[in-house]
Amino acid sequence: MTANRLAGKVALITGAARGQGRAEAVRLAAEGADIIALDNCVTAGTTDYAGPTEEDLAETVKLVEAQDRRILARKADIRDFAALQALVKDGVEEFGRLDVVVANAGICSGNWSWEIPVEQWQETIDVNLTGTFYTMKATIPTLIEQGTGGSIIITSSVAGLRGHPFLAHYAASKHGVVGMAKSMAVELGQYNIRVNTIHPHGVATGMQPGRMGELIVENAATLGPIFMQTLPDPISQPEDIAAVVAFLASDDSHHMTGVQLPVDLGTLLR
């Protein structure tokens, strides 16, 4: 960790109540950033794991404040564009600026592609792709208006770079954010605003789709190897992802834009 690498900067993080979002909020705060945090704090209608809670978001606030940094946290859904706009406005008024946007919020569920319920497909696309677009649309005008550049980091997945069994809807959404990020990187380069995507494999968060695990076990002989990692660790921790986000948020990566950066334990090598 580089002390004060993000001093004087303000970062907005979606999905900040727990898991990667919380770890990213704490890591960026530890490096000097003030935080604007949001999470919808509900369980998604088409997933089979419990969603984050308001108590989780309150814990993120405590952990950021323990780093002696300021935080504005709000219960808000990234599918609500008006709520996103209001939060950005209030955050900039309170902290004076916006420098980093971490579009981390997302959901995941598992199914055979032809058995995905229409409602499950729609919610996955609405949250992971449309919600990420809304996050960009709500924040980019401020970054441009400030005239001081910025860094946008979008959480994709290894499923955003190749096909994954049982994840057609999730993979479609995560491929979608990559295309969006590449287009935005080209457009925003003239403003010194960088846009990159990160691509984790399995991460130890509360987002663990039970049905997908069942399908992997049932089809271990034919499809299980696709999920194998190369490095010894079986799974990444949220802090592992947060460290990469901090790098991309900082000036250490000031010549990187339009990059798809795997943090995947070597899964994509298989």
CSV table of N, CA and C in Angstrom, one decimal, residues 110-262:
chain,number,residue,atom,x,y,z
A,110,GLY,N,-27.2,-18.8,-11.4
A,110,GLY,CA,-26.8,-19.8,-12.2
A,110,GLY,C,-28.0,-20.6,-12.8
A,111,ASN,N,-27.8,-21.0,-14.1
A,111,ASN,CA,-28.8,-21.8,-14.8
A,111,ASN,C,-28.3,-22.2,-16.1
A,112,TRP,N,-28.8,-23.3,-16.7
A,112,TRP,CA,-28.6,-23.6,-18.1
A,112,TRP,C,-29.2,-22.5,-18.9
A,113,SER,N,-28.5,-22.1,-20.0
A,113,SER,CA,-28.9,-20.9,-20.7
A,113,SER,C,-30.3,-21.0,-21.2
A,114,TRP,N,-30.8,-22.2,-21.6
A,114,TRP,CA,-32.1,-22.3,-22.1
A,114,TRP,C,-33.2,-22.4,-21.0
A,115,GLU,N,-32.8,-22.5,-19.8
A,115,GLU,CA,-33.7,-22.6,-18.7
A,115,GLU,C,-33.7,-21.3,-17.8
A,116,ILE,N,-33.0,-20.3,-18.2
A,116,ILE,CA,-33.0,-19.0,-17.5
A,116,ILE,C,-34.4,-18.4,-17.6
A,117,PRO,N,-35.1,-18.2,-16.4
A,117,PRO,CA,-36.4,-17.6,-16.5
A,117,PRO,C,-36.3,-16.1,-17.0
A,118,VAL,N,-37.3,-15.7,-17.7
A,118,VAL,CA,-37.3,-14.4,-18.3
A,118,VAL,C,-37.0,-13.3,-17.2
A,119,GLU,N,-37.6,-13.5,-16.1
A,119,GLU,CA,-37.4,-12.5,-15.0
A,119,GLU,C,-36.0,-12.5,-14.5
A,120,GLN,N,-35.3,-13.6,-14.5
A,120,GLN,CA,-33.9,-13.7,-14.1
A,120,GLN,C,-33.0,-13.0,-15.1
A,121,TRP,N,-33.2,-13.3,-16.3
A,121,TRP,CA,-32.5,-12.6,-17.4
A,121,TRP,C,-32.6,-11.1,-17.3
A,122,GLN,N,-33.9,-10.6,-17.1
A,122,GLN,CA,-34.1,-9.2,-17.1
A,122,GLN,C,-33.5,-8.5,-15.9
A,123,GLU,N,-33.6,-9.1,-14.7
A,123,GLU,CA,-33.0,-8.5,-13.6
A,123,GLU,C,-31.5,-8.5,-13.7
A,124,THR,N,-30.9,-9.5,-14.2
A,124,THR,CA,-29.4,-9.6,-14.3
A,124,THR,C,-28.9,-8.4,-15.3
A,125,ILE,N,-29.6,-8.3,-16.4
A,125,ILE,CA,-29.2,-7.2,-17.4
A,125,ILE,C,-29.5,-5.9,-16.8
A,126,ASP,N,-30.6,-5.7,-16.1
A,126,ASP,CA,-31.0,-4.4,-15.5
A,126,ASP,C,-30.0,-3.9,-14.5
A,127,VAL,N,-29.5,-4.9,-13.6
A,127,VAL,CA,-28.6,-4.5,-12.6
A,127,VAL,C,-27.2,-4.3,-13.1
A,128,ASN,N,-26.7,-5.4,-13.8
A,128,ASN,CA,-25.3,-5.5,-14.1
A,128,ASN,C,-24.9,-4.5,-15.3
A,129,LEU,N,-25.8,-4.4,-16.3
A,129,LEU,CA,-25.5,-3.6,-17.4
A,129,LEU,C,-26.1,-2.3,-17.4
A,130,THR,N,-27.4,-2.2,-17.3
A,130,THR,CA,-28.1,-0.9,-17.3
A,130,THR,C,-27.8,-0.1,-16.1
A,131,GLY,N,-27.7,-0.7,-14.9
A,131,GLY,CA,-27.3,0.0,-13.7
A,131,GLY,C,-25.9,0.5,-13.8
A,132,THR,N,-25.0,-0.2,-14.4
A,132,THR,CA,-23.6,0.3,-14.6
A,132,THR,C,-23.6,1.5,-15.6
A,133,PHE,N,-24.4,1.4,-16.6
A,133,PHE,CA,-24.6,2.6,-17.6
A,133,PHE,C,-25.1,3.8,-16.8
A,134,TYR,N,-26.2,3.6,-16.0
A,134,TYR,CA,-26.7,4.7,-15.2
A,134,TYR,C,-25.6,5.3,-14.3
A,135,THR,N,-24.8,4.5,-13.7
A,135,THR,CA,-23.7,5.0,-12.9
A,135,THR,C,-22.7,5.8,-13.7
A,136,MET,N,-22.4,5.4,-14.9
A,136,MET,CA,-21.6,6.2,-15.8
A,136,MET,C,-22.2,7.5,-16.2
A,137,LYS,N,-23.5,7.4,-16.6
A,137,LYS,CA,-24.2,8.6,-17.0
A,137,LYS,C,-24.4,9.7,-15.9
A,138,ALA,N,-24.5,9.2,-14.7
A,138,ALA,CA,-24.6,10.1,-13.5
A,138,ALA,C,-23.3,10.8,-13.1
A,139,THR,N,-22.2,10.1,-13.4
A,139,THR,CA,-20.9,10.6,-12.9
A,139,THR,C,-20.0,11.3,-13.9
A,140,ILE,N,-20.1,10.8,-15.1
A,140,ILE,CA,-19.1,11.4,-16.2
A,140,ILE,C,-19.3,12.9,-16.4
A,141,PRO,N,-20.5,13.4,-16.4
A,141,PRO,CA,-20.6,14.9,-16.6
A,141,PRO,C,-19.8,15.7,-15.6
A,142,THR,N,-19.8,15.2,-14.3
A,142,THR,CA,-19.1,15.9,-13.3
A,142,THR,C,-17.6,15.8,-13.5
A,143,LEU,N,-17.1,14.6,-13.9
A,143,LEU,CA,-15.7,14.5,-14.2
A,143,LEU,C,-15.2,15.4,-15.3
A,144,ILE,N,-16.0,15.5,-16.4
A,144,ILE,CA,-15.7,16.3,-17.5
A,144,ILE,C,-15.7,17.8,-17.1
A,145,GLU,N,-16.7,18.2,-16.4
A,145,GLU,CA,-16.8,19.6,-16.0
A,145,GLU,C,-15.7,20.1,-15.1
A,146,GLN,N,-15.2,19.2,-14.2
A,146,GLN,CA,-14.1,19.5,-13.3
A,146,GLN,C,-12.8,19.8,-14.1
A,147,GLY,N,-12.6,19.1,-15.2
A,147,GLY,CA,-11.4,19.4,-16.0
A,147,GLY,C,-10.1,18.9,-15.5
A,148,THR,N,-10.2,17.9,-14.5
A,148,THR,CA,-9.0,17.5,-13.9
A,148,THR,C,-8.8,16.0,-14.1
A,149,GLY,N,-9.5,15.4,-15.0
A,149,GLY,CA,-9.3,14.0,-15.3
A,149,GLY,C,-10.1,13.1,-14.3
A,150,GLY,N,-9.7,11.8,-14.3
A,150,GLY,CA,-10.4,10.9,-13.4
A,150,GLY,C,-10.2,9.5,-13.8
A,151,SER,N,-10.6,8.6,-13.0
A,151,SER,CA,-10.4,7.1,-13.2
A,151,SER,C,-11.8,6.4,-12.9
A,152,ILE,N,-12.2,5.7,-13.9
A,152,ILE,CA,-13.4,4.9,-13.8
A,152,ILE,C,-13.0,3.4,-13.9
A,153,ILE,N,-13.4,2.6,-12.9
A,153,ILE,CA,-13.1,1.2,-12.8
A,153,ILE,C,-14.5,0.5,-12.7
A,154,ILE,N,-14.7,-0.4,-13.7
A,154,ILE,CA,-15.9,-1.2,-13.8
A,154,ILE,C,-15.6,-2.7,-13.5
A,155,THR,N,-16.3,-3.2,-12.5
A,155,THR,CA,-16.2,-4.6,-12.2
A,155,THR,C,-16.9,-5.5,-13.3
A,156,SER,N,-16.1,-6.2,-14.0
A,156,SER,CA,-16.6,-7.2,-14.9
A,156,SER,C,-16.4,-8.6,-14.3
A,157,SER,N,-15.8,-9.5,-15.0
A,157,SER,CA,-15.6,-10.9,-14.5
A,157,SER,C,-14.8,-11.7,-15.6
A,158,VAL,N,-14.3,-12.8,-15.2
A,158,VAL,CA,-13.7,-13.7,-16.2
A,158,VAL,C,-14.8,-14.1,-17.2
A,159,ALA,N,-16.1,-14.1,-16.8
A,159,ALA,CA,-17.2,-14.3,-17.6
A,159,ALA,C,-17.5,-13.2,-18.6
A,160,GLY,N,-16.8,-12.1,-18.4
A,160,GLY,CA,-16.9,-11.0,-19.3
A,160,GLY,C,-15.9,-11.1,-20.5
A,161,LEU,N,-15.0,-12.1,-20.4
A,161,LEU,CA,-14.0,-12.3,-21.4
A,161,LEU,C,-14.1,-13.6,-22.2
A,162,ARG,N,-14.9,-14.5,-21.6
A,162,ARG,CA,-15.1,-15.8,-22.3
A,162,ARG,C,-16.4,-16.4,-21.9
A,163,GLY,N,-16.9,-17.4,-22.6
A,163,GLY,CA,-18.2,-18.0,-22.3
A,163,GLY,C,-18.0,-18.9,-21.0
A,164,HIS,N,-19.0,-18.8,-20.2
A,164,HIS,CA,-19.0,-19.7,-18.9
A,164,HIS,C,-20.3,-20.4,-18.9
A,165,PRO,N,-20.2,-21.7,-18.6
A,165,PRO,CA,-21.4,-22.5,-18.5
A,165,PRO,C,-22.3,-22.0,-17.3
A,166,PHE,N,-23.6,-22.1,-17.4
A,166,PHE,CA,-24.5,-21.8,-16.4
A,166,PHE,C,-24.6,-20.3,-16.1
A,167,LEU,N,-23.9,-19.5,-16.9
A,167,LEU,CA,-23.9,-18.0,-16.6
A,167,LEU,C,-24.1,-17.2,-17.9
A,168,ALA,N,-25.0,-17.7,-18.8
A,168,ALA,CA,-25.2,-17.0,-20.1
A,168,ALA,C,-25.7,-15.6,-19.8
A,169,HIS,N,-26.6,-15.4,-18.9
A,169,HIS,CA,-27.2,-14.0,-18.6
A,169,HIS,C,-26.1,-13.2,-18.0
A,170,TYR,N,-25.4,-13.7,-17.0
A,170,TYR,CA,-24.3,-13.0,-16.3
A,170,TYR,C,-23.2,-12.6,-17.3
A,171,ALA,N,-22.8,-13.6,-18.1
A,171,ALA,CA,-21.7,-13.4,-19.1
A,171,ALA,C,-22.1,-12.3,-20.1
A,172,ALA,N,-23.4,-12.3,-20.5
A,172,ALA,CA,-23.9,-11.3,-21.4
A,172,ALA,C,-23.8,-9.9,-20.8
A,173,SER,N,-24.2,-9.8,-19.6
A,173,SER,CA,-24.1,-8.5,-18.9
A,173,SER,C,-22.6,-8.1,-18.7
A,174,LYS,N,-21.8,-9.0,-18.4
A,174,LYS,CA,-20.4,-8.6,-18.1
A,174,LYS,C,-19.6,-8.4,-19.4
A,175,HIS,N,-19.9,-9.1,-20.5
A,175,HIS,CA,-19.4,-8.7,-21.8
A,175,HIS,C,-19.9,-7.4,-22.2
A,176,GLY,N,-21.1,-7.1,-21.9
A,176,GLY,CA,-21.7,-5.8,-22.2
A,176,GLY,C,-21.0,-4.6,-21.6
A,177,VAL,N,-20.6,-4.7,-20.3
A,177,VAL,CA,-19.9,-3.6,-19.7
A,177,VAL,C,-18.5,-3.4,-20.2
A,178,VAL,N,-17.9,-4.5,-20.8
A,178,VAL,CA,-16.6,-4.3,-21.4
A,178,VAL,C,-16.7,-3.5,-22.7
A,179,GLY,N,-17.7,-3.8,-23.5
A,179,GLY,CA,-17.9,-3.0,-24.7
A,179,GLY,C,-18.2,-1.6,-24.4
A,180,MET,N,-19.0,-1.3,-23.4
A,180,MET,CA,-19.3,0.0,-23.0
A,180,MET,C,-18.1,0.7,-22.5
A,181,ALA,N,-17.2,0.1,-21.7
A,181,ALA,CA,-16.0,0.7,-21.1
A,181,ALA,C,-15.0,1.0,-22.2
A,182,LYS,N,-14.9,0.1,-23.2
A,182,LYS,CA,-14.0,0.4,-24.3
A,182,LYS,C,-14.4,1.7,-25.1
A,183,SER,N,-15.7,1.8,-25.4
A,183,SER,CA,-16.2,2.9,-26.1
A,183,SER,C,-16.0,4.2,-25.3
A,184,MET,N,-16.3,4.1,-24.0
A,184,MET,CA,-16.2,5.3,-23.1
A,184,MET,C,-14.7,5.7,-23.0
A,185,ALA,N,-13.8,4.7,-22.9
A,185,ALA,CA,-12.4,5.0,-22.8
A,185,ALA,C,-11.9,5.8,-24.0
A,186,VAL,N,-12.4,5.4,-25.2
A,186,VAL,CA,-12.0,6.2,-26.4
A,186,VAL,C,-12.6,7.6,-26.4
A,187,GLU,N,-13.8,7.8,-26.0
A,187,GLU,CA,-14.5,9.1,-25.9
A,187,GLU,C,-13.8,10.0,-24.9
A,188,LEU,N,-13.5,9.4,-23.7
A,188,LEU,CA,-13.1,10.2,-22.6
A,188,LEU,C,-11.6,10.5,-22.5
A,189,GLY,N,-10.8,9.8,-23.3
A,189,GLY,CA,-9.4,10.0,-23.3
A,189,GLY,C,-9.0,11.5,-23.5
A,190,GLN,N,-9.7,12.2,-24.3
A,190,GLN,CA,-9.4,13.6,-24.5
A,190,GLN,C,-9.6,14.5,-23.3
A,191,TYR,N,-10.3,14.0,-22.3
A,191,TYR,CA,-10.5,14.7,-21.0
A,191,TYR,C,-9.6,14.1,-19.9
A,192,ASN,N,-8.7,13.2,-20.3
A,192,ASN,CA,-7.8,12.6,-19.3
A,192,ASN,C,-8.6,11.8,-18.3
A,193,ILE,N,-9.7,11.2,-18.7
A,193,ILE,CA,-10.5,10.3,-17.9
A,193,ILE,C,-10.3,8.9,-18.4
A,194,ARG,N,-9.8,8.1,-17.5
A,194,ARG,CA,-9.5,6.7,-17.9
A,194,ARG,C,-10.6,5.7,-17.5
A,195,VAL,N,-10.9,4.7,-18.3
A,195,VAL,CA,-11.9,3.8,-18.1
A,195,VAL,C,-11.3,2.4,-18.3
A,196,ASN,N,-11.3,1.6,-17.2
A,196,ASN,CA,-10.8,0.2,-17.3
A,196,ASN,C,-11.8,-0.8,-16.6
A,197,THR,N,-11.7,-2.0,-17.0
A,197,THR,CA,-12.5,-3.1,-16.4
A,197,THR,C,-11.6,-4.1,-15.7
A,198,ILE,N,-12.1,-4.6,-14.6
A,198,ILE,CA,-11.3,-5.7,-13.9
A,198,ILE,C,-12.2,-6.9,-13.9
A,199,HIS,N,-11.5,-8.1,-13.9
A,199,HIS,CA,-12.1,-9.4,-14.2
A,199,HIS,C,-11.7,-10.4,-13.2
A,200,PRO,N,-12.4,-10.4,-12.0
A,200,PRO,CA,-12.2,-11.5,-11.0
A,200,PRO,C,-12.7,-12.8,-11.5
A,201,HIS,N,-12.2,-13.8,-10.8
A,201,HIS,CA,-12.8,-15.2,-10.9
A,201,HIS,C,-13.7,-15.3,-9.6
A,202,GLY,N,-13.5,-16.3,-8.8
A,202,GLY,CA,-14.3,-16.5,-7.6
A,202,GLY,C,-13.7,-15.6,-6.5
A,203,VAL,N,-14.6,-14.9,-5.8
A,203,VAL,CA,-14.2,-14.0,-4.7
A,203,VAL,C,-15.1,-14.3,-3.5
A,204,ALA,N,-14.5,-14.3,-2.3
A,204,ALA,CA,-15.2,-14.7,-1.1
A,204,ALA,C,-16.0,-13.6,-0.6
A,205,THR,N,-17.2,-13.4,-1.2
A,205,THR,CA,-18.2,-12.4,-0.8
A,205,THR,C,-19.5,-13.1,-0.5
A,206,GLY,N,-20.5,-12.4,-0.2
A,206,GLY,CA,-21.8,-13.0,0.1
A,206,GLY,C,-22.5,-13.4,-1.2
A,207,MET,N,-22.0,-13.1,-2.3
A,207,MET,CA,-22.6,-13.4,-3.6
A,207,MET,C,-22.2,-14.8,-4.1
A,208,GLN,N,-22.9,-15.8,-3.5
A,208,GLN,CA,-22.5,-17.2,-3.9
A,208,GLN,C,-23.7,-17.9,-4.4
A,209,PRO,N,-24.0,-18.0,-5.7
A,209,PRO,CA,-25.2,-18.6,-6.2
A,209,PRO,C,-25.2,-20.1,-6.0
A,210,GLY,N,-26.1,-20.6,-5.2
A,210,GLY,CA,-26.1,-22.0,-4.9
A,210,GLY,C,-26.4,-22.9,-6.0
A,211,ARG,N,-27.3,-22.5,-6.9
A,211,ARG,CA,-27.7,-23.3,-8.1
A,211,ARG,C,-26.5,-23.5,-9.0
A,212,MET,N,-25.7,-22.5,-9.2
A,212,MET,CA,-24.5,-22.6,-10.0
A,212,MET,C,-23.6,-23.7,-9.4
A,213,GLY,N,-23.4,-23.6,-8.1
A,213,GLY,CA,-22.5,-24.6,-7.5
A,213,GLY,C,-23.0,-26.1,-7.7
A,214,GLU,N,-24.4,-26.2,-7.6
A,214,GLU,CA,-25.0,-27.5,-7.9
A,214,GLU,C,-24.7,-28.0,-9.3
A,215,LEU,N,-24.8,-27.1,-10.2
A,215,LEU,CA,-24.6,-27.5,-11.6
A,215,LEU,C,-23.2,-27.8,-11.9
A,216,ILE,N,-22.2,-27.1,-11.3
A,216,ILE,CA,-20.8,-27.4,-11.5
A,216,ILE,C,-20.5,-28.8,-11.0
A,217,VAL,N,-21.1,-29.2,-9.8
A,217,VAL,CA,-20.8,-30.5,-9.2
A,217,VAL,C,-21.5,-31.6,-10.1
A,218,GLU,N,-22.7,-31.3,-10.6
A,218,GLU,CA,-23.4,-32.3,-11.4
A,218,GLU,C,-22.7,-32.5,-12.8
A,219,ASN,N,-22.0,-31.5,-13.2
A,219,ASN,CA,-21.3,-31.6,-14.6
A,219,ASN,C,-19.8,-31.5,-14.4
A,220,ALA,N,-19.3,-32.0,-13.3
A,220,ALA,CA,-17.8,-31.8,-13.0
A,220,ALA,C,-16.9,-32.4,-14.1
A,221,ALA,N,-17.3,-33.6,-14.6
A,221,ALA,CA,-16.5,-34.3,-15.5
A,221,ALA,C,-16.3,-33.6,-16.8
A,222,THR,N,-17.4,-32.9,-17.2
A,222,THR,CA,-17.3,-32.2,-18.6
A,222,THR,C,-17.1,-30.7,-18.5
A,223,LEU,N,-17.7,-30.0,-17.5
A,223,LEU,CA,-17.6,-28.6,-17.5
A,223,LEU,C,-16.9,-28.0,-16.3
A,224,GLY,N,-16.6,-28.8,-15.3
A,224,GLY,CA,-16.0,-28.3,-14.1
A,224,GLY,C,-14.6,-27.8,-14.3
A,225,PRO,N,-13.8,-28.4,-15.2
A,225,PRO,CA,-12.4,-27.8,-15.4
A,225,PRO,C,-12.3,-26.4,-15.9
A,226,ILE,N,-13.4,-25.9,-16.5
A,226,ILE,CA,-13.4,-24.5,-17.0
A,226,ILE,C,-13.3,-23.5,-15.9
A,227,PHE,N,-13.7,-24.0,-14.7
A,227,PHE,CA,-13.6,-23.1,-13.5
A,227,PHE,C,-12.3,-23.2,-12.7
A,228,MET,N,-11.4,-24.0,-13.2
A,228,MET,CA,-10.2,-24.3,-12.4
A,228,MET,C,-9.2,-23.1,-12.5
A,229,GLN,N,-8.6,-22.8,-11.4
A,229,GLN,CA,-7.5,-21.7,-11.4
A,229,GLN,C,-6.2,-22.3,-11.6
A,230,THR,N,-5.2,-21.5,-11.8
A,230,THR,CA,-3.8,-21.9,-12.0
A,230,THR,C,-3.0,-21.8,-10.7
A,231,LEU,N,-3.2,-20.7,-10.0
A,231,LEU,CA,-2.5,-20.4,-8.8
A,231,LEU,C,-3.0,-21.3,-7.7
A,232,PRO,N,-2.3,-21.5,-6.6
A,232,PRO,CA,-2.7,-22.4,-5.5
A,232,PRO,C,-4.0,-21.9,-4.7
A,233,ASP,N,-4.1,-20.7,-4.5
A,233,ASP,CA,-5.3,-20.2,-3.8
A,233,ASP,C,-6.6,-20.6,-4.5
A,234,PRO,N,-7.5,-21.2,-3.8
A,234,PRO,CA,-8.8,-21.6,-4.4
A,234,PRO,C,-9.7,-20.5,-4.8
A,235,ILE,N,-9.6,-19.3,-4.1
A,235,ILE,CA,-10.5,-18.2,-4.2
A,235,ILE,C,-9.8,-16.9,-3.8
A,236,SER,N,-10.2,-15.8,-4.4
A,236,SER,CA,-9.6,-14.5,-4.0
A,236,SER,C,-10.4,-13.9,-2.9
A,237,GLN,N,-9.8,-13.1,-2.1
A,237,GLN,CA,-10.5,-12.3,-1.1
A,237,GLN,C,-10.8,-10.9,-1.6
A,238,PRO,N,-11.9,-10.3,-1.0
A,238,PRO,CA,-12.2,-9.0,-1.5
A,238,PRO,C,-11.1,-8.0,-1.5
A,239,GLU,N,-10.2,-8.1,-0.5
A,239,GLU,CA,-9.0,-7.2,-0.4
A,239,GLU,C,-8.1,-7.4,-1.6
A,240,ASP,N,-8.0,-8.6,-2.2
A,240,ASP,CA,-7.2,-8.8,-3.4
A,240,ASP,C,-7.7,-7.9,-4.5
A,241,ILE,N,-9.0,-7.9,-4.7
A,241,ILE,CA,-9.6,-7.1,-5.8
A,241,ILE,C,-9.4,-5.6,-5.4
A,242,ALA,N,-9.6,-5.2,-4.2
A,242,ALA,CA,-9.5,-3.8,-3.8
A,242,ALA,C,-8.1,-3.3,-4.0
A,243,ALA,N,-7.1,-4.1,-3.9
A,243,ALA,CA,-5.7,-3.6,-4.1
A,243,ALA,C,-5.6,-3.2,-5.6
A,244,VAL,N,-6.2,-4.0,-6.5
A,244,VAL,CA,-6.1,-3.7,-7.9
A,244,VAL,C,-6.9,-2.4,-8.3
A,245,VAL,N,-8.0,-2.3,-7.6
A,245,VAL,CA,-8.9,-1.1,-7.8
A,245,VAL,C,-8.1,0.1,-7.4
A,246,ALA,N,-7.4,0.0,-6.2
A,246,ALA,CA,-6.6,1.2,-5.7
A,246,ALA,C,-5.5,1.6,-6.7
A,247,PHE,N,-4.9,0.6,-7.3
A,247,PHE,CA,-3.9,0.9,-8.3
A,247,PHE,C,-4.5,1.6,-9.5
A,248,LEU,N,-5.6,1.1,-10.0
A,248,LEU,CA,-6.2,1.7,-11.2
A,248,LEU,C,-6.8,3.1,-10.8
A,249,ALA,N,-7.1,3.3,-9.6
A,249,ALA,CA,-7.7,4.6,-9.2
A,249,ALA,C,-6.6,5.7,-9.0
A,250,SER,N,-5.3,5.2,-8.9
A,250,SER,CA,-4.2,6.1,-8.6
A,250,SER,C,-3.5,6.5,-9.8
A,251,ASP,N,-2.6,7.5,-9.7
A,251,ASP,CA,-1.8,8.0,-10.8
A,251,ASP,C,-0.7,7.0,-11.2
A,252,ASP,N,-0.5,5.9,-10.4
A,252,ASP,CA,0.4,4.9,-10.8
A,252,ASP,C,0.0,4.2,-12.1
A,253,SER,N,-1.3,4.3,-12.5
A,253,SER,CA,-1.8,3.7,-13.7
A,253,SER,C,-2.2,4.7,-14.7
A,254,HIS,N,-1.6,5.9,-14.7
A,254,HIS,CA,-2.1,7.0,-15.4
A,254,HIS,C,-2.0,6.8,-16.9
A,255,HIS,N,-1.3,5.8,-17.4
A,255,HIS,CA,-1.2,5.6,-18.8
A,255,HIS,C,-2.0,4.3,-19.2
A,256,MET,N,-2.9,3.9,-18.4
A,256,MET,CA,-3.7,2.7,-18.7
A,256,MET,C,-5.2,3.1,-18.9
A,257,THR,N,-5.7,2.9,-20.0
A,257,THR,CA,-7.2,3.0,-20.3
A,257,THR,C,-7.6,2.1,-21.3
A,258,GLY,N,-8.9,1.7,-21.2
A,258,GLY,CA,-9.5,0.7,-22.1
A,258,GLY,C,-8.9,-0.7,-21.9
A,259,VAL,N,-8.4,-1.0,-20.7
A,259,VAL,CA,-7.7,-2.2,-20.4
A,259,VAL,C,-8.7,-3.2,-19.7
A,260,GLN,N,-8.7,-4.5,-20.1
A,260,GLN,CA,-9.4,-5.5,-19.4
A,260,GLN,C,-8.4,-6.3,-18.5
A,261,LEU,N,-8.4,-6.0,-17.2
A,261,LEU,CA,-7.4,-6.5,-16.3
A,261,LEU,C,-7.9,-7.7,-15.5
A,262,PRO,N,-7.4,-8.9,-15.8
A,262,PRO,CA,-7.8,-10.1,-15.0
A,262,PRO,C,-7.2,-10.1,-13.6
